[in-house]
Amino acid sequence: MHPILLQLKKEISPFEFENYISQIVYNEKYSRDDRIIFNAPNIFIASFIRTKYLHKITHLFETQNGFKPEIIIEVYNQTTKKAIKNNQKKTNVATNLNPSLTFNSFIVGNSNSFAFNVAKAVAQNQSTSYNPLVIYGNTGLGKTHLLNAIGNVNAAVGKIVIYTTSEQFLNDYLLHIRNNSMERFRQKYRACDYLLIDDIQFLSGKNQIQEEFFHTFNELKENYKQIVLTSDRPPKNMNGLEERLKTRFTSGLLADIQPPELETKINIINAKCELDGIILSPKVIDFIAANINDNIREIEGVLVKLNFSINVTNIQEVTIDFVKDILKEYIKESKENINLDGIIEATSKYLNIKPSEIKSKSRSKNIVIARKIVIYLARTLTPNSMPYLANFFGMKDHSTISKAMKSIQDEINKNENLKTMIEELTNKIKQN
């Protein structure tokens, strides 16, 4: 067993070590200094370890060796073996790419379609239109997936691709400084066709590495090489980043990724279930999508835990009540003082209408349904009486509120999509 796994054994429960960690095997043949591969016997164990222990294993390697390698946990079968072997032959072509992160495996929705389409354009046309491309958005929304997808397309046709994180880039820089081998560092990063750097915001405040990256950036662009960066914020909001770098980052194209809308979350859950062999009813999938946060990694974590619970309990039918128990640690505590203005703001943003329209006299169909939803949420999430709500919304009397409640309740009972949408909106209001 690999020494790092024996070190991990001291820090986790014996149950999880015996049932998960002890099941993976170090793949010495296909591992490298910057890429460590462990093979798992099945997708369930691989997914569980990726979700719960990947960060810990990476940290232990970094503590022992002084740099952070990429850790890959994969099921060992002929397909995986072939992919690893092919990638091993291309060590001069691609660095650190995850072969499973492709454009085909990326779930596209309204929240990410722009970034997806631009990433595909950049993957197919090196340094012609969008250079650099900066993809930004909150953590866990798919930025790393798109970087790898761009890299995999080009590595497959023999392009020289470097994919790294800003932290790995910094560690590599410091290593070459200590070894007096900066010429090798520059040759490595300035001789590629595609330079893909994740979480570029972590270079903020580090002036020495910013100086080096500035010259790397210039040389790559002058030689028509493609640069793609990701960040958790737009360049203008990166405090501690030199203005000359901000200017260069914004000289290409900025593409933001928003949290996935409900339909996209449902599609993501369906895709993950199909991949991992989890059988869930549409109602259960809708419930999960409506009641967990928008972070895609968190969605994956929920499904890993759910899969584990299904296997351990041998449950015959996964019900919503069963899932509620699994989800309890993923759902934040409800906000104690939910107010009407907050409900109106959240609903109008969710439905893409103006807050003022909800309290207006408009009879437009989308405004009417939004108004009913707000009334429903106000009655179920706040202690306000019907007379108070009638006065607040400028309605005749409490009977108007009562009619609106009955109407929306009837629609919820008949329309499963509306029910799921209101569940998600309720969850968002509680968490804000």
mmCIF file with all atom_site columns, N, CA, C and O in Angstrom, residues 187-218:
data_model
loop_
_atom_site.group_PDB
_atom_site.id
_atom_site.type_symbol
_atom_site.label_atom_id
_atom_site.label_alt_id
_atom_site.label_comp_id
_atom_site.label_asym_id
_atom_site.label_entity_id
_atom_site.label_seq_id
_atom_site.pdbx_PDB_ins_code
_atom_site.Cartn_x
_atom_site.Cartn_y
_atom_site.Cartn_z
_atom_site.occupancy
_atom_site.B_iso_or_equiv
_atom_site.pdbx_formal_charge
_atom_site.auth_seq_id
_atom_site.auth_comp_id
_atom_site.auth_asym_id
_atom_site.auth_atom_id
_atom_site.pdbx_PDB_model_num
ATOM 1   N N  . GLN A 1 187 ? 10.864 27.882 -20.727 1.00 0.00 ? 187 GLN A N  1
ATOM 2   C CA . GLN A 1 187 ? 10.726 27.067 -21.934 1.00 0.00 ? 187 GLN A CA 1
ATOM 3   C C  . GLN A 1 187 ? 9.459  26.218 -21.861 1.00 0.00 ? 187 GLN A C  1
ATOM 4   O O  . GLN A 1 187 ? 8.739  26.068 -22.857 1.00 0.00 ? 187 GLN A O  1
ATOM 5   N N  . LYS A 1 188 ? 9.171  25.710 -20.678 1.00 0.00 ? 188 LYS A N  1
ATOM 6   C CA . LYS A 1 188 ? 7.988  24.871 -20.491 1.00 0.00 ? 188 LYS A CA 1
ATOM 7   C C  . LYS A 1 188 ? 6.698  25.648 -20.750 1.00 0.00 ? 188 LYS A C  1
ATOM 8   O O  . LYS A 1 188 ? 5.839  25.208 -21.523 1.00 0.00 ? 188 LYS A O  1
ATOM 9   N N  . TYR A 1 189 ? 6.561  26.819 -20.133 1.00 0.00 ? 189 TYR A N  1
ATOM 10  C CA . TYR A 1 189 ? 5.295  27.547 -20.197 1.00 0.00 ? 189 TYR A CA 1
ATOM 11  C C  . TYR A 1 189 ? 5.157  28.443 -21.420 1.00 0.00 ? 189 TYR A C  1
ATOM 12  O O  . TYR A 1 189 ? 4.040  28.874 -21.739 1.00 0.00 ? 189 TYR A O  1
ATOM 13  N N  . ARG A 1 190 ? 6.248  28.715 -22.097 1.00 0.00 ? 190 ARG A N  1
ATOM 14  C CA . ARG A 1 190 ? 6.163  29.604 -23.252 1.00 0.00 ? 190 ARG A CA 1
ATOM 15  C C  . ARG A 1 190 ? 6.246  28.858 -24.581 1.00 0.00 ? 190 ARG A C  1
ATOM 16  O O  . ARG A 1 190 ? 6.189  29.481 -25.641 1.00 0.00 ? 190 ARG A O  1
ATOM 17  N N  . ALA A 1 191 ? 6.369  27.527 -24.509 1.00 0.00 ? 191 ALA A N  1
ATOM 18  C CA . ALA A 1 191 ? 6.473  26.746 -25.744 1.00 0.00 ? 191 ALA A CA 1
ATOM 19  C C  . ALA A 1 191 ? 5.191  25.970 -26.034 1.00 0.00 ? 191 ALA A C  1
ATOM 20  O O  . ALA A 1 191 ? 5.160  25.146 -26.938 1.00 0.00 ? 191 ALA A O  1
ATOM 21  N N  . CYS A 1 192 ? 4.128  26.243 -25.270 1.00 0.00 ? 192 CYS A N  1
ATOM 22  C CA . CYS A 1 192 ? 2.897  25.476 -25.463 1.00 0.00 ? 192 CYS A CA 1
ATOM 23  C C  . CYS A 1 192 ? 1.971  26.168 -26.464 1.00 0.00 ? 192 CYS A C  1
ATOM 24  O O  . CYS A 1 192 ? 2.110  27.365 -26.743 1.00 0.00 ? 192 CYS A O  1
ATOM 25  N N  . ASP A 1 193 ? 1.028  25.408 -26.981 1.00 0.00 ? 193 ASP A N  1
ATOM 26  C CA . ASP A 1 193 ? -0.014 25.972 -27.853 1.00 0.00 ? 193 ASP A CA 1
ATOM 27  C C  . ASP A 1 193 ? -1.181 26.524 -27.039 1.00 0.00 ? 193 ASP A C  1
ATOM 28  O O  . ASP A 1 193 ? -1.779 27.532 -27.411 1.00 0.00 ? 193 ASP A O  1
ATOM 29  N N  . TYR A 1 194 ? -1.503 25.838 -25.941 1.00 0.00 ? 194 TYR A N  1
ATOM 30  C CA . TYR A 1 194 ? -2.589 26.250 -25.061 1.00 0.00 ? 194 TYR A CA 1
ATOM 31  C C  . TYR A 1 194 ? -2.078 26.282 -23.625 1.00 0.00 ? 194 TYR A C  1
ATOM 32  O O  . TYR A 1 194 ? -1.599 25.271 -23.112 1.00 0.00 ? 194 TYR A O  1
ATOM 33  N N  . LEU A 1 195 ? -2.199 27.442 -22.982 1.00 0.00 ? 195 LEU A N  1
ATOM 34  C CA . LEU A 1 195 ? -1.898 27.549 -21.555 1.00 0.00 ? 195 LEU A CA 1
ATOM 35  C C  . LEU A 1 195 ? -3.225 27.768 -20.828 1.00 0.00 ? 195 LEU A C  1
ATOM 36  O O  . LEU A 1 195 ? -3.894 28.779 -21.031 1.00 0.00 ? 195 LEU A O  1
ATOM 37  N N  . LEU A 1 196 ? -3.581 26.807 -19.991 1.00 0.00 ? 196 LEU A N  1
ATOM 38  C CA . LEU A 1 196 ? -4.866 26.822 -19.283 1.00 0.00 ? 196 LEU A CA 1
ATOM 39  C C  . LEU A 1 196 ? -4.580 26.887 -17.790 1.00 0.00 ? 196 LEU A C  1
ATOM 40  O O  . LEU A 1 196 ? -3.996 25.958 -17.225 1.00 0.00 ? 196 LEU A O  1
ATOM 41  N N  . ILE A 1 197 ? -4.967 27.981 -17.156 1.00 0.00 ? 197 ILE A N  1
ATOM 42  C CA . ILE A 1 197 ? -4.665 28.165 -15.735 1.00 0.00 ? 197 ILE A CA 1
ATOM 43  C C  . ILE A 1 197 ? -5.954 28.374 -14.945 1.00 0.00 ? 197 ILE A C  1
ATOM 44  O O  . ILE A 1 197 ? -6.740 29.273 -15.236 1.00 0.00 ? 197 ILE A O  1
ATOM 45  N N  . ASP A 1 198 ? -6.143 27.534 -13.942 1.00 0.00 ? 198 ASP A N  1
ATOM 46  C CA . ASP A 1 198 ? -7.331 27.575 -13.079 1.00 0.00 ? 198 ASP A CA 1
ATOM 47  C C  . ASP A 1 198 ? -7.089 28.495 -11.886 1.00 0.00 ? 198 ASP A C  1
ATOM 48  O O  . ASP A 1 198 ? -5.981 28.518 -11.322 1.00 0.00 ? 198 ASP A O  1
ATOM 49  N N  . ASP A 1 199 ? -8.131 29.219 -11.481 1.00 0.00 ? 199 ASP A N  1
ATOM 50  C CA . ASP A 1 199 ? -8.102 30.053 -10.268 1.00 0.00 ? 199 ASP A CA 1
ATOM 51  C C  . ASP A 1 199 ? -6.981 31.082 -10.298 1.00 0.00 ? 199 ASP A C  1
ATOM 52  O O  . ASP A 1 199 ? -6.188 31.191 -9.362  1.00 0.00 ? 199 ASP A O  1
ATOM 53  N N  . ILE A 1 200 ? -6.943 31.858 -11.368 1.00 0.00 ? 200 ILE A N  1
ATOM 54  C CA . ILE A 1 200 ? -5.870 32.844 -11.547 1.00 0.00 ? 200 ILE A CA 1
ATOM 55  C C  . ILE A 1 200 ? -5.901 33.912 -10.464 1.00 0.00 ? 200 ILE A C  1
ATOM 56  O O  . ILE A 1 200 ? -4.903 34.607 -10.224 1.00 0.00 ? 200 ILE A O  1
ATOM 57  N N  . GLN A 1 201 ? -7.040 34.073 -9.755  1.00 0.00 ? 201 GLN A N  1
ATOM 58  C CA . GLN A 1 201 ? -7.130 35.109 -8.728  1.00 0.00 ? 201 GLN A CA 1
ATOM 59  C C  . GLN A 1 201 ? -6.129 34.891 -7.592  1.00 0.00 ? 201 GLN A C  1
ATOM 60  O O  . GLN A 1 201 ? -5.800 35.830 -6.867  1.00 0.00 ? 201 GLN A O  1
ATOM 61  N N  . PHE A 1 202 ? -5.617 33.660 -7.447  1.00 0.00 ? 202 PHE A N  1
ATOM 62  C CA . PHE A 1 202 ? -4.680 33.392 -6.364  1.00 0.00 ? 202 PHE A CA 1
ATOM 63  C C  . PHE A 1 202 ? -3.285 33.971 -6.625  1.00 0.00 ? 202 PHE A C  1
ATOM 64  O O  . PHE A 1 202 ? -2.413 33.911 -5.751  1.00 0.00 ? 202 PHE A O  1
ATOM 65  N N  . LEU A 1 203 ? -3.070 34.531 -7.808  1.00 0.00 ? 203 LEU A N  1
ATOM 66  C CA . LEU A 1 203 ? -1.818 35.251 -8.050  1.00 0.00 ? 203 LEU A CA 1
ATOM 67  C C  . LEU A 1 203 ? -1.860 36.651 -7.453  1.00 0.00 ? 203 LEU A C  1
ATOM 68  O O  . LEU A 1 203 ? -0.830 37.324 -7.376  1.00 0.00 ? 203 LEU A O  1
ATOM 69  N N  . SER A 1 204 ? -3.031 37.095 -7.030  1.00 0.00 ? 204 SER A N  1
ATOM 70  C CA . SER A 1 204 ? -3.170 38.435 -6.457  1.00 0.00 ? 204 SER A CA 1
ATOM 71  C C  . SER A 1 204 ? -2.273 38.594 -5.234  1.00 0.00 ? 204 SER A C  1
ATOM 72  O O  . SER A 1 204 ? -2.219 37.705 -4.370  1.00 0.00 ? 204 SER A O  1
ATOM 73  N N  . GLY A 1 205 ? -1.578 39.732 -5.193  1.00 0.00 ? 205 GLY A N  1
ATOM 74  C CA . GLY A 1 205 ? -0.711 40.029 -4.063  1.00 0.00 ? 205 GLY A CA 1
ATOM 75  C C  . GLY A 1 205 ? 0.658  39.390 -4.129  1.00 0.00 ? 205 GLY A C  1
ATOM 76  O O  . GLY A 1 205 ? 1.500  39.641 -3.267  1.00 0.00 ? 205 GLY A O  1
ATOM 77  N N  . LYS A 1 206 ? 0.919  38.565 -5.146  1.00 0.00 ? 206 LYS A N  1
ATOM 78  C CA . LYS A 1 206 ? 2.218  37.880 -5.277  1.00 0.00 ? 206 LYS A CA 1
ATOM 79  C C  . LYS A 1 206 ? 2.969  38.530 -6.441  1.00 0.00 ? 206 LYS A C  1
ATOM 80  O O  . LYS A 1 206 ? 2.908  38.072 -7.581  1.00 0.00 ? 206 LYS A O  1
ATOM 81  N N  . ASN A 1 207 ? 3.676  39.592 -6.139  1.00 0.00 ? 207 ASN A N  1
ATOM 82  C CA . ASN A 1 207 ? 4.249  40.447 -7.184  1.00 0.00 ? 207 ASN A CA 1
ATOM 83  C C  . ASN A 1 207 ? 5.299  39.760 -8.038  1.00 0.00 ? 207 ASN A C  1
ATOM 84  O O  . ASN A 1 207 ? 5.374  39.977 -9.255  1.00 0.00 ? 207 ASN A O  1
ATOM 85  N N  . GLN A 1 208 ? 6.116  38.908 -7.425  1.00 0.00 ? 208 GLN A N  1
ATOM 86  C CA . GLN A 1 208 ? 7.210  38.279 -8.175  1.00 0.00 ? 208 GLN A CA 1
ATOM 87  C C  . GLN A 1 208 ? 6.675  37.341 -9.256  1.00 0.00 ? 208 GLN A C  1
ATOM 88  O O  . GLN A 1 208 ? 7.120  37.385 -10.403 1.00 0.00 ? 208 GLN A O  1
ATOM 89  N N  . ILE A 1 209 ? 5.698  36.513 -8.883  1.00 0.00 ? 209 ILE A N  1
ATOM 90  C CA . ILE A 1 209 ? 5.146  35.593 -9.867  1.00 0.00 ? 209 ILE A CA 1
ATOM 91  C C  . ILE A 1 209 ? 4.293  36.341 -10.891 1.00 0.00 ? 209 ILE A C  1
ATOM 92  O O  . ILE A 1 209 ? 4.210  35.940 -12.057 1.00 0.00 ? 209 ILE A O  1
ATOM 93  N N  . GLN A 1 210 ? 3.679  37.450 -10.500 1.00 0.00 ? 210 GLN A N  1
ATOM 94  C CA . GLN A 1 210 ? 2.930  38.260 -11.458 1.00 0.00 ? 210 GLN A CA 1
ATOM 95  C C  . GLN A 1 210 ? 3.861  38.824 -12.538 1.00 0.00 ? 210 GLN A C  1
ATOM 96  O O  . GLN A 1 210 ? 3.496  38.889 -13.711 1.00 0.00 ? 210 GLN A O  1
ATOM 97  N N  . GLU A 1 211 ? 5.052  39.219 -12.132 1.00 0.00 ? 211 GLU A N  1
ATOM 98  C CA . GLU A 1 211 ? 6.047  39.728 -13.091 1.00 0.00 ? 211 GLU A CA 1
ATOM 99  C C  . GLU A 1 211 ? 6.395  38.656 -14.108 1.00 0.00 ? 211 GLU A C  1
ATOM 100 O O  . GLU A 1 211 ? 6.440  38.902 -15.319 1.00 0.00 ? 211 GLU A O  1
ATOM 101 N N  . GLU A 1 212 ? 6.628  37.437 -13.618 1.00 0.00 ? 212 GLU A N  1
ATOM 102 C CA . GLU A 1 212 ? 6.983  36.327 -14.502 1.00 0.00 ? 212 GLU A CA 1
ATOM 103 C C  . GLU A 1 212 ? 5.820  35.988 -15.430 1.00 0.00 ? 212 GLU A C  1
ATOM 104 O O  . GLU A 1 212 ? 6.004  35.756 -16.627 1.00 0.00 ? 212 GLU A O  1
ATOM 105 N N  . PHE A 1 213 ? 4.604  35.970 -14.870 1.00 0.00 ? 213 PHE A N  1
ATOM 106 C CA . PHE A 1 213 ? 3.453  35.621 -15.683 1.00 0.00 ? 213 PHE A CA 1
ATOM 107 C C  . PHE A 1 213 ? 3.167  36.689 -16.736 1.00 0.00 ? 213 PHE A C  1
ATOM 108 O O  . PHE A 1 213 ? 2.716  36.382 -17.844 1.00 0.00 ? 213 PHE A O  1
ATOM 109 N N  . PHE A 1 214 ? 3.432  37.931 -16.396 1.00 0.00 ? 214 PHE A N  1
ATOM 110 C CA . PHE A 1 214 ? 3.238  39.031 -17.345 1.00 0.00 ? 214 PHE A CA 1
ATOM 111 C C  . PHE A 1 214 ? 4.052  38.785 -18.618 1.00 0.00 ? 214 PHE A C  1
ATOM 112 O O  . PHE A 1 214 ? 3.549  38.910 -19.741 1.00 0.00 ? 214 PHE A O  1
ATOM 113 N N  . HIS A 1 215 ? 5.313  38.411 -18.451 1.00 0.00 ? 215 HIS A N  1
ATOM 114 C CA . HIS A 1 215 ? 6.177  38.180 -19.620 1.00 0.00 ? 215 HIS A CA 1
ATOM 115 C C  . HIS A 1 215 ? 5.781  36.890 -20.357 1.00 0.00 ? 215 HIS A C  1
ATOM 116 O O  . HIS A 1 215 ? 5.851  36.834 -21.594 1.00 0.00 ? 215 HIS A O  1
ATOM 117 N N  . THR A 1 216 ? 5.360  35.871 -19.602 1.00 0.00 ? 216 THR A N  1
ATOM 118 C CA . THR A 1 216 ? 4.870  34.639 -20.228 1.00 0.00 ? 216 THR A CA 1
ATOM 119 C C  . THR A 1 216 ? 3.639  34.929 -21.070 1.00 0.00 ? 216 THR A C  1
ATOM 120 O O  . THR A 1 216 ? 3.514  34.472 -22.215 1.00 0.00 ? 216 THR A O  1
ATOM 121 N N  . PHE A 1 217 ? 2.716  35.683 -20.507 1.00 0.00 ? 217 PHE A N  1
ATOM 122 C CA . PHE A 1 217 ? 1.485  36.063 -21.197 1.00 0.00 ? 217 PHE A CA 1
ATOM 123 C C  . PHE A 1 217 ? 1.800  36.786 -22.511 1.00 0.00 ? 217 PHE A C  1
ATOM 124 O O  . PHE A 1 217 ? 1.264  36.448 -23.579 1.00 0.00 ? 217 PHE A O  1
ATOM 125 N N  . ASN A 1 218 ? 2.684  37.779 -22.432 1.00 0.00 ? 218 ASN A N  1
ATOM 126 C CA . ASN A 1 218 ? 3.028  38.571 -23.622 1.00 0.00 ? 218 ASN A CA 1
ATOM 127 C C  . ASN A 1 218 ? 3.631  37.715 -24.722 1.00 0.00 ? 218 ASN A C  1
ATOM 128 O O  . ASN A 1 218 ? 3.284  37.845 -25.904 1.00 0.00 ? 218 ASN A O  1
#
